[in-house]
């Protein structure tokens, strides 16, 4: 897809990623990478007594999954490079319990050319949990696309 074709789809839902497993091993590896070892993430026995009843993924782990979601849930665009520009809004609406599957739904909110050949795309990404009505998170993610 060309950049101009993508721009014409502003306001549309663009796609949905595949499912990703958020198992305890992934949660533990994320805790190690971020040095966030709070018991609700890494101690299944202690987490049983928490309001969640088991371990849950870090909110930032859920957010970090947007990168692999992009690979399968966002159309392939003919560009030389894509760069993460940041977020306008992020909300964590429900915990992702260990062992759940999540995926991302992409809606292109707006896209504008900032400089010749440099486009800024703002997309709403809804993180769905398999078997749940309430999403885990909703984020307005901004990426830069370079022709």
Short mmCIF file of N, CA, C and O in Angstrom, two decimals:
data_model
loop_
_atom_site.label_atom_id
_atom_site.label_comp_id
_atom_site.label_asym_id
_atom_site.label_seq_id
_atom_site.Cartn_x
_atom_site.Cartn_y
_atom_site.Cartn_z
N UNK A 1 0.85 -1.17 0.00
CA UNK A 1 0.00 0.00 0.00
C UNK A 1 0.90 1.24 0.00
O UNK A 1 1.88 1.30 0.72
N UNK A 2 0.52 2.23 -0.79
CA UNK A 2 1.26 3.49 -0.84
C UNK A 2 0.76 4.42 0.27
O UNK A 2 -0.35 4.28 0.77
N UNK A 3 1.61 5.37 0.66
CA UNK A 3 1.27 6.31 1.73
C UNK A 3 -0.03 7.06 1.45
O UNK A 3 -0.85 7.25 2.34
N UNK A 4 -0.23 7.48 0.21
CA UNK A 4 -1.44 8.21 -0.15
C UNK A 4 -2.69 7.33 -0.01
O UNK A 4 -3.75 7.81 0.38
N UNK A 5 -2.54 6.04 -0.29
CA UNK A 5 -3.65 5.11 -0.12
C UNK A 5 -3.99 4.95 1.36
O UNK A 5 -5.17 4.89 1.74
N UNK A 6 -2.95 4.90 2.19
CA UNK A 6 -3.18 4.81 3.64
C UNK A 6 -3.87 6.07 4.13
O UNK A 6 -4.82 6.00 4.91
N UNK A 7 -3.42 7.23 3.68
CA UNK A 7 -4.03 8.49 4.10
C UNK A 7 -5.52 8.52 3.76
O UNK A 7 -6.33 9.02 4.54
N UNK A 8 -5.89 7.96 2.63
CA UNK A 8 -7.29 7.93 2.21
C UNK A 8 -8.15 7.07 3.14
O UNK A 8 -9.38 7.20 3.15
N UNK A 9 -7.52 6.23 3.96
CA UNK A 9 -8.27 5.34 4.86
C UNK A 9 -8.41 5.91 6.27
O UNK A 9 -8.86 5.20 7.18
N UNK A 10 -8.03 7.16 6.48
CA UNK A 10 -8.19 7.79 7.80
C UNK A 10 -9.64 7.67 8.25
O UNK A 10 -10.56 7.87 7.47
N UNK A 11 -9.82 7.28 9.52
CA UNK A 11 -11.14 7.08 10.08
C UNK A 11 -11.62 5.64 9.98
O UNK A 11 -12.65 5.29 10.56
N UNK A 12 -10.87 4.80 9.29
CA UNK A 12 -11.26 3.41 9.10
C UNK A 12 -10.49 2.46 10.03
O UNK A 12 -9.36 2.74 10.42
N UNK A 13 -11.12 1.33 10.31
CA UNK A 13 -10.42 0.24 10.97
C UNK A 13 -9.57 -0.44 9.92
O UNK A 13 -10.06 -0.79 8.84
N UNK A 14 -8.28 -0.61 10.22
CA UNK A 14 -7.33 -1.12 9.23
C UNK A 14 -7.07 -2.61 9.34
O UNK A 14 -6.71 -3.26 8.37
N UNK A 15 -7.20 -3.15 10.55
CA UNK A 15 -6.92 -4.57 10.69
C UNK A 15 -6.80 -5.02 12.13
O UNK A 15 -6.86 -4.21 13.06
N UNK A 16 -6.61 -6.31 12.28
CA UNK A 16 -6.49 -6.95 13.59
C UNK A 16 -5.30 -7.89 13.55
O UNK A 16 -5.14 -8.65 12.59
N UNK A 17 -4.48 -7.83 14.58
CA UNK A 17 -3.31 -8.70 14.66
C UNK A 17 -3.71 -10.13 14.99
O UNK A 17 -4.87 -10.40 15.33
N UNK A 18 -2.73 -11.00 14.96
CA UNK A 18 -2.93 -12.35 15.46
C UNK A 18 -2.93 -12.34 16.98
O UNK A 18 -2.63 -11.32 17.62
N UNK A 19 -3.26 -13.48 17.56
CA UNK A 19 -3.27 -13.62 19.02
C UNK A 19 -1.85 -13.87 19.53
O UNK A 19 -1.07 -14.58 18.90
N UNK A 20 -1.57 -13.32 20.72
CA UNK A 20 -0.29 -13.54 21.40
C UNK A 20 -0.57 -14.04 22.81
O UNK A 20 -1.43 -13.49 23.51
N UNK A 21 0.19 -15.05 23.22
CA UNK A 21 0.07 -15.62 24.55
C UNK A 21 0.83 -14.77 25.55
O UNK A 21 2.00 -14.43 25.33
N UNK A 22 0.17 -14.42 26.64
CA UNK A 22 0.82 -13.70 27.73
C UNK A 22 0.93 -14.66 28.90
O UNK A 22 0.18 -14.62 29.86
N UNK A 23 1.88 -15.58 28.77
CA UNK A 23 2.11 -16.58 29.80
C UNK A 23 3.04 -16.07 30.89
O UNK A 23 3.66 -15.01 30.76
N UNK A 24 3.17 -16.86 31.93
CA UNK A 24 3.99 -16.45 33.07
C UNK A 24 5.46 -16.28 32.68
O UNK A 24 6.13 -15.39 33.18
N UNK A 25 5.94 -17.10 31.77
CA UNK A 25 7.33 -16.96 31.35
C UNK A 25 7.59 -15.60 30.71
O UNK A 25 8.58 -14.94 31.00
N UNK A 26 6.67 -15.15 29.84
CA UNK A 26 6.81 -13.83 29.20
C UNK A 26 6.75 -12.74 30.27
O UNK A 26 7.52 -11.78 30.24
N UNK A 27 5.84 -12.87 31.22
CA UNK A 27 5.71 -11.88 32.29
C UNK A 27 7.01 -11.83 33.11
O UNK A 27 7.52 -10.74 33.43
N UNK A 28 7.56 -12.99 33.45
CA UNK A 28 8.81 -13.04 34.23
C UNK A 28 9.97 -12.41 33.46
O UNK A 28 10.78 -11.68 34.05
N UNK A 29 10.06 -12.69 32.17
CA UNK A 29 11.14 -12.12 31.36
C UNK A 29 10.99 -10.59 31.28
O UNK A 29 11.98 -9.87 31.32
N UNK A 30 9.76 -10.11 31.18
CA UNK A 30 9.53 -8.66 31.16
C UNK A 30 9.92 -8.05 32.51
O UNK A 30 10.54 -6.98 32.56
N UNK A 31 9.57 -8.73 33.59
CA UNK A 31 9.95 -8.24 34.92
C UNK A 31 11.46 -8.14 35.04
O UNK A 31 11.99 -7.15 35.58
N UNK A 32 12.18 -9.13 34.52
CA UNK A 32 13.64 -9.08 34.55
C UNK A 32 14.18 -7.93 33.71
O UNK A 32 15.10 -7.21 34.13
N UNK A 33 13.60 -7.74 32.53
CA UNK A 33 14.08 -6.68 31.63
C UNK A 33 13.84 -5.29 32.21
O UNK A 33 14.64 -4.38 32.00
N UNK A 34 12.75 -5.12 32.94
CA UNK A 34 12.39 -3.80 33.46
C UNK A 34 12.71 -3.62 34.95
O UNK A 34 12.51 -2.53 35.49
N UNK A 35 13.16 -4.71 35.59
CA UNK A 35 13.44 -4.71 37.02
C UNK A 35 12.20 -4.35 37.85
O UNK A 35 12.30 -3.76 38.92
N UNK A 36 11.04 -4.76 37.35
CA UNK A 36 9.78 -4.57 38.07
C UNK A 36 9.28 -5.95 38.49
O UNK A 36 8.60 -6.63 37.74
N UNK A 37 9.65 -6.35 39.70
CA UNK A 37 9.32 -7.68 40.20
C UNK A 37 8.20 -7.66 41.25
O UNK A 37 8.20 -8.47 42.17
N UNK A 38 7.27 -6.74 41.11
CA UNK A 38 6.16 -6.68 42.06
C UNK A 38 5.44 -8.03 42.08
O UNK A 38 5.24 -8.66 41.04
N UNK A 39 5.05 -8.47 43.27
CA UNK A 39 4.50 -9.83 43.44
C UNK A 39 3.30 -10.10 42.56
O UNK A 39 3.09 -11.24 42.15
N UNK A 40 2.48 -9.10 42.25
CA UNK A 40 1.29 -9.36 41.43
C UNK A 40 1.65 -9.82 40.02
O UNK A 40 0.82 -10.33 39.30
N UNK A 41 2.93 -9.65 39.66
CA UNK A 41 3.39 -10.08 38.35
C UNK A 41 4.16 -11.40 38.40
O UNK A 41 4.03 -12.20 37.47
N UNK A 42 4.93 -11.63 39.46
CA UNK A 42 5.90 -12.73 39.42
C UNK A 42 5.74 -13.80 40.51
O UNK A 42 6.44 -14.80 40.46
N UNK A 43 4.84 -13.62 41.43
CA UNK A 43 4.69 -14.58 42.53
C UNK A 43 3.28 -15.18 42.51
O UNK A 43 2.36 -14.65 43.14
N UNK A 44 3.10 -16.30 41.79
CA UNK A 44 1.76 -16.89 41.67
C UNK A 44 1.10 -17.21 43.01
O UNK A 44 -0.12 -17.02 43.16
N UNK A 45 1.86 -17.67 43.97
CA UNK A 45 1.27 -18.02 45.27
C UNK A 45 0.75 -16.78 45.99
O UNK A 45 -0.38 -16.75 46.48
N UNK A 46 1.56 -15.77 46.09
CA UNK A 46 1.16 -14.54 46.78
C UNK A 46 0.05 -13.80 46.01
O UNK A 46 -0.85 -13.23 46.60
N UNK A 47 0.12 -13.86 44.67
CA UNK A 47 -0.88 -13.17 43.85
C UNK A 47 -2.27 -13.78 43.99
O UNK A 47 -3.27 -13.10 43.72
N UNK A 48 -2.35 -15.05 44.44
CA UNK A 48 -3.66 -15.67 44.66
C UNK A 48 -4.49 -14.88 45.66
O UNK A 48 -5.72 -14.88 45.59
N UNK A 49 -3.83 -14.21 46.60
CA UNK A 49 -4.52 -13.44 47.63
C UNK A 49 -4.78 -12.00 47.21
O UNK A 49 -5.33 -11.22 47.99
N UNK A 50 -4.40 -11.63 46.01
CA UNK A 50 -4.63 -10.26 45.52
C UNK A 50 -6.04 -10.16 44.95
O UNK A 50 -6.71 -11.18 44.74
N UNK A 51 -6.52 -8.97 44.69
CA UNK A 51 -7.85 -8.81 44.07
C UNK A 51 -7.96 -9.48 42.70
O UNK A 51 -9.06 -9.76 42.24
N UNK A 52 -6.81 -9.78 42.06
CA UNK A 52 -6.83 -10.38 40.74
C UNK A 52 -6.90 -11.91 40.80
O UNK A 52 -7.22 -12.56 39.81
N UNK A 53 -6.54 -12.50 41.94
CA UNK A 53 -6.62 -13.95 42.13
C UNK A 53 -5.50 -14.74 41.48
O UNK A 53 -5.45 -15.96 41.61
N UNK A 54 -4.64 -14.08 40.78
CA UNK A 54 -3.50 -14.72 40.12
C UNK A 54 -2.57 -13.62 39.63
O UNK A 54 -2.86 -12.44 39.76
N UNK A 55 -1.44 -14.02 39.02
CA UNK A 55 -0.53 -13.01 38.49
C UNK A 55 -1.13 -12.34 37.26
O UNK A 55 -1.96 -12.93 36.55
N UNK A 56 -0.71 -11.10 37.06
CA UNK A 56 -1.16 -10.32 35.90
C UNK A 56 0.06 -9.74 35.19
O UNK A 56 1.12 -9.55 35.79
N UNK A 57 -0.12 -9.44 33.92
CA UNK A 57 0.94 -8.81 33.14
C UNK A 57 1.10 -7.36 33.57
O UNK A 57 0.14 -6.71 34.00
N UNK A 58 2.31 -6.87 33.46
CA UNK A 58 2.56 -5.44 33.67
C UNK A 58 1.78 -4.66 32.60
O UNK A 58 1.68 -5.11 31.45
N UNK A 59 1.28 -3.50 32.96
CA UNK A 59 0.63 -2.65 31.96
C UNK A 59 1.58 -2.32 30.82
O UNK A 59 1.20 -2.33 29.65
N UNK A 60 2.85 -2.07 31.17
CA UNK A 60 3.82 -1.76 30.13
C UNK A 60 4.14 -2.96 29.24
O UNK A 60 4.51 -2.79 28.08
N UNK A 61 3.99 -4.17 29.75
CA UNK A 61 4.13 -5.36 28.90
C UNK A 61 3.00 -5.36 27.88
O UNK A 61 3.22 -5.58 26.68
N UNK A 62 1.78 -5.13 28.34
CA UNK A 62 0.64 -5.06 27.42
C UNK A 62 0.90 -4.01 26.35
O UNK A 62 0.70 -4.26 25.16
N UNK A 63 1.36 -2.85 26.77
CA UNK A 63 1.64 -1.76 25.83
C UNK A 63 2.75 -2.14 24.86
O UNK A 63 2.67 -1.83 23.66
N UNK A 64 3.77 -2.82 25.34
CA UNK A 64 4.89 -3.20 24.47
C UNK A 64 4.47 -4.17 23.37
O UNK A 64 5.14 -4.26 22.34
N UNK A 65 3.38 -4.87 23.56
CA UNK A 65 2.92 -5.82 22.56
C UNK A 65 2.37 -5.13 21.31
O UNK A 65 2.16 -5.78 20.28
N UNK A 66 2.15 -3.82 21.38
CA UNK A 66 1.69 -3.11 20.19
C UNK A 66 2.69 -3.25 19.05
O UNK A 66 2.29 -3.30 17.88
N UNK A 67 3.98 -3.32 19.36
CA UNK A 67 4.99 -3.47 18.29
C UNK A 67 4.76 -4.75 17.48
O UNK A 67 4.66 -4.69 16.25
N UNK A 68 4.66 -5.94 18.10
CA UNK A 68 4.39 -7.12 17.28
C UNK A 68 2.97 -7.12 16.69
O UNK A 68 2.76 -7.68 15.61
N UNK A 69 2.01 -6.49 17.36
CA UNK A 69 0.67 -6.38 16.78
C UNK A 69 0.73 -5.65 15.44
O UNK A 69 0.02 -5.99 14.50
N UNK A 70 1.58 -4.62 15.38
CA UNK A 70 1.69 -3.80 14.17
C UNK A 70 2.08 -4.64 12.96
O UNK A 70 1.62 -4.39 11.84
N UNK A 71 2.91 -5.65 13.19
CA UNK A 71 3.41 -6.48 12.09
C UNK A 71 2.30 -7.23 11.36
O UNK A 71 2.38 -7.43 10.15
N UNK A 72 1.26 -7.65 12.10
CA UNK A 72 0.20 -8.43 11.45
C UNK A 72 -1.14 -7.72 11.41
O UNK A 72 -2.03 -8.15 10.68
N UNK A 73 -1.28 -6.62 12.16
CA UNK A 73 -2.58 -5.96 12.23
C UNK A 73 -2.68 -4.65 11.48
O UNK A 73 -3.77 -4.09 11.34
N UNK A 74 -1.56 -4.16 10.98
CA UNK A 74 -1.53 -2.88 10.27
C UNK A 74 -1.10 -3.17 8.84
O UNK A 74 -0.21 -3.99 8.62
N UNK A 75 -1.73 -2.53 7.85
CA UNK A 75 -1.37 -2.83 6.46
C UNK A 75 0.11 -2.59 6.18
O UNK A 75 0.73 -1.71 6.77
N UNK A 76 0.67 -3.39 5.29
CA UNK A 76 2.05 -3.19 4.85
C UNK A 76 2.07 -1.95 3.96
O UNK A 76 1.35 -1.88 2.97
N UNK A 77 2.89 -0.98 4.35
CA UNK A 77 2.97 0.28 3.63
C UNK A 77 4.35 0.38 2.99
O UNK A 77 5.35 0.02 3.62
N UNK A 78 4.39 0.87 1.76
CA UNK A 78 5.65 1.02 1.04
C UNK A 78 6.41 2.22 1.59
O UNK A 78 6.20 3.35 1.16
N UNK A 79 7.27 1.97 2.58
CA UNK A 79 8.08 3.02 3.20
C UNK A 79 9.49 2.50 3.41
O UNK A 79 9.73 1.29 3.42
N UNK A 80 10.43 3.43 3.63
CA UNK A 80 11.80 3.02 3.90
C UNK A 80 12.01 2.72 5.38
O UNK A 80 12.88 1.94 5.74
N UNK A 81 11.17 3.36 6.23
CA UNK A 81 11.35 3.19 7.67
C UNK A 81 10.09 3.64 8.42
O UNK A 81 9.40 4.56 8.00
N UNK A 82 9.82 2.97 9.52
CA UNK A 82 8.74 3.35 10.44
C UNK A 82 9.37 3.55 11.81
O UNK A 82 10.16 2.72 12.25
N UNK A 83 8.99 4.64 12.48
CA UNK A 83 9.56 4.96 13.79
C UNK A 83 8.44 5.22 14.79
O UNK A 83 7.46 5.91 14.49
N UNK A 84 8.59 4.67 15.99
CA UNK A 84 7.67 4.93 17.09
C UNK A 84 7.85 6.38 17.53
O UNK A 84 8.95 6.78 17.90
N UNK A 85 6.78 7.17 17.50
CA UNK A 85 6.86 8.58 17.86
C UNK A 85 6.29 8.85 19.25
O UNK A 85 6.53 9.88 19.84
N UNK A 86 5.48 7.92 19.76
CA UNK A 86 4.95 8.08 21.12
C UNK A 86 3.45 7.86 21.17
O UNK A 86 2.85 7.30 20.25
N UNK A 87 2.86 8.34 22.26
CA UNK A 87 1.43 8.13 22.51
C UNK A 87 0.76 9.44 22.89
O UNK A 87 1.32 10.24 23.64
N UNK A 88 -0.45 9.63 22.39
CA UNK A 88 -1.25 10.77 22.82
C UNK A 88 -2.08 10.40 24.04
O UNK A 88 -2.40 11.26 24.84
N UNK A 89 -2.44 9.11 24.14
CA UNK A 89 -3.29 8.67 25.24
C UNK A 89 -3.11 7.17 25.43
O UNK A 89 -3.04 6.44 24.44
N UNK A 90 -3.05 6.75 26.68
CA UNK A 90 -3.00 5.32 27.00
C UNK A 90 -3.88 5.09 28.22
O UNK A 90 -3.77 5.82 29.21
N UNK A 91 -4.74 4.10 28.15
CA UNK A 91 -5.56 3.71 29.30
C UNK A 91 -5.53 2.19 29.43
O UNK A 91 -5.73 1.47 28.45
N UNK A 92 -5.27 1.72 30.66
CA UNK A 92 -5.31 0.29 30.97
C UNK A 92 -6.67 0.03 31.61
O UNK A 92 -6.93 0.50 32.72
N UNK A 93 -7.54 -0.68 30.93
CA UNK A 93 -8.93 -0.83 31.36
C UNK A 93 -9.20 -2.11 32.14
O UNK A 93 -10.15 -2.15 32.93
N UNK A 94 -8.42 -3.14 31.91
CA UNK A 94 -8.63 -4.42 32.60
C UNK A 94 -7.29 -5.16 32.67
O UNK A 94 -6.49 -5.07 31.74
N UNK A 95 -7.06 -5.88 33.76
CA UNK A 95 -5.79 -6.62 33.87
C UNK A 95 -5.73 -7.79 32.90
O UNK A 95 -6.74 -8.43 32.61
N UNK A 96 -4.52 -8.05 32.41
CA UNK A 96 -4.29 -9.23 31.57
C UNK A 96 -3.72 -10.31 32.48
O UNK A 96 -2.59 -10.23 32.94
N UNK A 97 -4.55 -11.28 32.80
CA UNK A 97 -4.12 -12.36 33.68
C UNK A 97 -3.17 -13.31 32.94
O UNK A 97 -3.32 -13.53 31.73
N UNK A 98 -2.23 -13.85 33.67
CA UNK A 98 -1.28 -14.80 33.11
C UNK A 98 -2.02 -15.92 32.40
O UNK A 98 -3.03 -16.44 32.90
N UNK A 99 -1.53 -16.29 31.23
CA UNK A 99 -2.14 -17.37 30.45
C UNK A 99 -3.16 -16.90 29.44
O UNK A 99 -3.68 -17.71 28.66
N UNK A 100 -3.46 -15.60 29.42
CA UNK A 100 -4.46 -15.08 28.48
C UNK A 100 -3.83 -14.83 27.12
O UNK A 100 -2.62 -14.74 26.98
N UNK A 101 -4.67 -14.67 26.13
CA UNK A 101 -4.25 -14.30 24.78
C UNK A 101 -4.79 -12.90 24.48
O UNK A 101 -5.94 -12.60 24.82
N UNK A 102 -3.94 -12.09 23.86
CA UNK A 102 -4.35 -10.73 23.51
C UNK A 102 -4.02 -10.46 22.04
O UNK A 102 -3.16 -11.12 21.45
N UNK A 103 -4.74 -9.51 21.47
CA UNK A 103 -4.46 -9.06 20.11
C UNK A 103 -4.84 -7.58 19.99
O UNK A 103 -5.51 -7.03 20.87
N UNK A 104 -4.43 -6.97 18.91
CA UNK A 104 -4.68 -5.54 18.72
C UNK A 104 -5.53 -5.26 17.50
O UNK A 104 -5.36 -5.87 16.45
N UNK A 105 -6.46 -4.31 17.68
CA UNK A 105 -7.30 -3.81 16.57
C UNK A 105 -6.81 -2.39 16.26
O UNK A 105 -6.71 -1.56 17.17
N UNK A 106 -6.54 -2.12 14.99
CA UNK A 106 -5.99 -0.83 14.56
C UNK A 106 -7.02 -0.01 13.80
O UNK A 106 -7.60 -0.49 12.83
N UNK A 107 -7.21 1.23 14.24
CA UNK A 107 -8.04 2.19 13.52
C UNK A 107 -7.19 3.43 13.27
O UNK A 107 -6.63 4.01 14.21
N UNK A 108 -7.08 3.83 12.01
CA UNK A 108 -6.31 5.02 11.67
C UNK A 108 -7.15 6.26 11.95
O UNK A 108 -8.20 6.46 11.33
N UNK A 109 -6.73 7.06 12.90
CA UNK A 109 -7.47 8.27 13.26
C UNK A 109 -7.16 9.42 12.31
O UNK A 109 -8.06 10.11 11.84
N UNK A 110 -5.87 9.62 12.05
CA UNK A 110 -5.47 10.70 11.14
C UNK A 110 -4.06 10.44 10.64
O UNK A 110 -3.29 9.73 11.27
N UNK A 111 -3.77 11.06 9.52
CA UNK A 111 -2.45 10.93 8.94
C UNK A 111 -2.14 12.21 8.20
O UNK A 111 -2.95 12.70 7.42
N UNK A 112 -0.96 12.75 8.48
CA UNK A 112 -0.59 14.00 7.82
C UNK A 112 0.88 14.00 7.46
O UNK A 112 1.71 13.42 8.16
N UNK A 113 1.17 14.68 6.36
CA UNK A 113 2.55 14.80 5.92
C UNK A 113 3.17 15.97 6.68
O UNK A 113 2.73 17.10 6.58
N UNK A 114 4.19 15.68 7.48
CA UNK A 114 4.85 16.69 8.31
C UNK A 114 5.93 17.44 7.53
O UNK A 114 6.14 18.62 7.72
N UNK A 115 6.64 16.70 6.70
CA UNK A 115 7.68 17.22 5.80
C UNK A 115 7.58 16.38 4.53
O UNK A 115 7.01 15.29 4.56
N UNK A 116 8.15 16.83 3.45
CA UNK A 116 8.10 15.99 2.25
C UNK A 116 8.67 14.59 2.53
O UNK A 116 9.78 14.44 3.02
N UNK A 117 7.84 13.58 2.31
CA UNK A 117 8.25 12.20 2.51
C UNK A 117 8.20 11.70 3.94
O UNK A 117 8.57 10.57 4.21
N UNK A 118 7.75 12.54 4.87
CA UNK A 118 7.66 12.13 6.28
C UNK A 118 6.22 12.31 6.76
O UNK A 118 5.71 13.41 6.83
N UNK A 119 5.59 11.20 7.10
CA UNK A 119 4.18 11.18 7.46
C UNK A 119 4.02 10.79 8.92
O UNK A 119 4.71 9.91 9.43
N UNK A 120 3.06 11.44 9.58
CA UNK A 120 2.72 11.10 10.96
C UNK A 120 1.34 10.45 10.97
O UNK A 120 0.36 11.06 10.54
N UNK A 121 1.28 9.21 11.44
CA UNK A 121 0.02 8.48 11.52
C UNK A 121 -0.37 8.30 12.99
O UNK A 121 0.44 7.81 13.78
N UNK A 122 -1.57 8.70 13.34
CA UNK A 122 -2.10 8.49 14.68
C UNK A 122 -3.18 7.42 14.57
O UNK A 122 -4.13 7.56 13.80
N UNK A 123 -3.00 6.37 15.34
CA UNK A 123 -3.92 5.25 15.28
C UNK A 123 -4.43 4.91 16.67
O UNK A 123 -3.72 5.07 17.65
N UNK A 124 -5.65 4.47 16.72
CA UNK A 124 -6.21 3.95 17.96
C UNK A 124 -6.01 2.45 17.94
O UNK A 124 -6.44 1.78 17.00
N UNK A 125 -5.37 1.94 18.98
CA UNK A 125 -5.15 0.50 19.09
C UNK A 125 -5.92 0.02 20.32
O UNK A 125 -5.70 0.51 21.43
N UNK A 126 -6.81 -0.91 20.11
CA UNK A 126 -7.57 -1.52 21.19
C UNK A 126 -7.00 -2.91 21.42
O UNK A 126 -6.92 -3.71 20.49
N UNK A 127 -6.59 -3.18 22.66
CA UNK A 127 -6.03 -4.48 23.00
C UNK A 127 -7.16 -5.35 23.55
O UNK A 127 -7.70 -5.08 24.63
N UNK A 128 -7.51 -6.36 22.80
CA UNK A 128 -8.58 -7.28 23.15
C UNK A 128 -8.01 -8.50 23.86
O UNK A 128 -6.94 -8.98 23.52
N UNK A 129 -8.74 -8.99 24.86
CA UNK A 129 -8.39 -10.25 25.52
C UNK A 129 -9.37 -11.32 25.04
O UNK A 129 -10.58 -11.10 25.02
N UNK A 130 -8.83 -12.46 24.68
CA UNK A 130 -9.67 -13.56 24.21
C UNK A 130 -10.68 -13.94 25.28
O UNK A 130 -10.33 -14.13 26.45
N UNK A 131 -11.96 -14.01 24.88
CA UNK A 131 -13.02 -14.41 25.79
C UNK A 131 -13.52 -13.33 26.72
O UNK A 131 -14.35 -13.61 27.59
N UNK A 132 -13.05 -12.09 26.56
CA UNK A 132 -13.48 -10.99 27.43
C UNK A 132 -14.18 -9.91 26.61
O UNK A 132 -13.78 -9.63 25.48
N UNK A 133 -15.19 -9.29 27.20
CA UNK A 133 -15.87 -8.19 26.53
C UNK A 133 -15.11 -6.88 26.68
O UNK A 133 -15.09 -6.05 25.77
N UNK A 134 -14.50 -6.67 27.85
CA UNK A 134 -13.80 -5.42 28.14
C UNK A 134 -12.37 -5.49 27.62
O UNK A 134 -11.66 -6.46 27.88
N UNK A 135 -11.93 -4.46 26.89
CA UNK A 135 -10.53 -4.49 26.42
C UNK A 135 -9.55 -4.30 27.56
O UNK A 135 -9.86 -3.70 28.59
N UNK A 136 -8.34 -4.80 27.35
CA UNK A 136 -7.27 -4.63 28.33
C UNK A 136 -6.75 -3.20 28.31
O UNK A 136 -6.42 -2.63 29.35
N UNK A 137 -6.68 -2.61 27.10
CA UNK A 137 -6.12 -1.27 26.97
C UNK A 137 -6.60 -0.63 25.68
O UNK A 137 -6.99 -1.33 24.73
N UNK A 138 -6.55 0.69 25.68
CA UNK A 138 -6.78 1.48 24.48
C UNK A 138 -5.70 2.55 24.44
O UNK A 138 -5.44 3.21 25.45
N UNK A 139 -5.07 2.68 23.29
CA UNK A 139 -3.98 3.66 23.16
C UNK A 139 -4.10 4.41 21.84
O UNK A 139 -4.49 3.83 20.82
N UNK A 140 -3.76 5.69 21.88
CA UNK A 140 -3.58 6.47 20.66
C UNK A 140 -2.08 6.51 20.41
O UNK A 140 -1.34 7.17 21.13
N UNK A 141 -1.65 5.76 19.41
CA UNK A 141 -0.23 5.56 19.12
C UNK A 141 0.14 6.35 17.88
O UNK A 141 -0.53 6.27 16.86
N UNK A 142 1.23 7.08 17.97
CA UNK A 142 1.71 7.89 16.85
C UNK A 142 2.98 7.26 16.30
O UNK A 142 3.92 6.99 17.06
N UNK A 143 2.97 7.03 15.00
CA UNK A 143 4.17 6.52 14.34
C UNK A 143 4.52 7.48 13.19
O UNK A 143 3.67 8.16 12.64
N UNK A 144 5.81 7.51 12.87
CA UNK A 144 6.29 8.29 11.73
C UNK A 144 6.65 7.32 10.63
O UNK A 144 7.29 6.28 10.87
N UNK A 145 6.21 7.64 9.43
CA UNK A 145 6.48 6.81 8.26
C UNK A 145 7.33 7.64 7.29
O UNK A 145 6.99 8.79 6.98
N UNK A 146 8.43 7.06 6.83
CA UNK A 146 9.34 7.75 5.95
C UNK A 146 9.31 7.09 4.57
O UNK A 146 9.55 5.89 4.45
N UNK A 147 9.04 7.89 3.55
CA UNK A 147 8.96 7.37 2.17
C UNK A 147 10.30 6.87 1.69
O UNK A 147 11.33 7.16 2.24
#
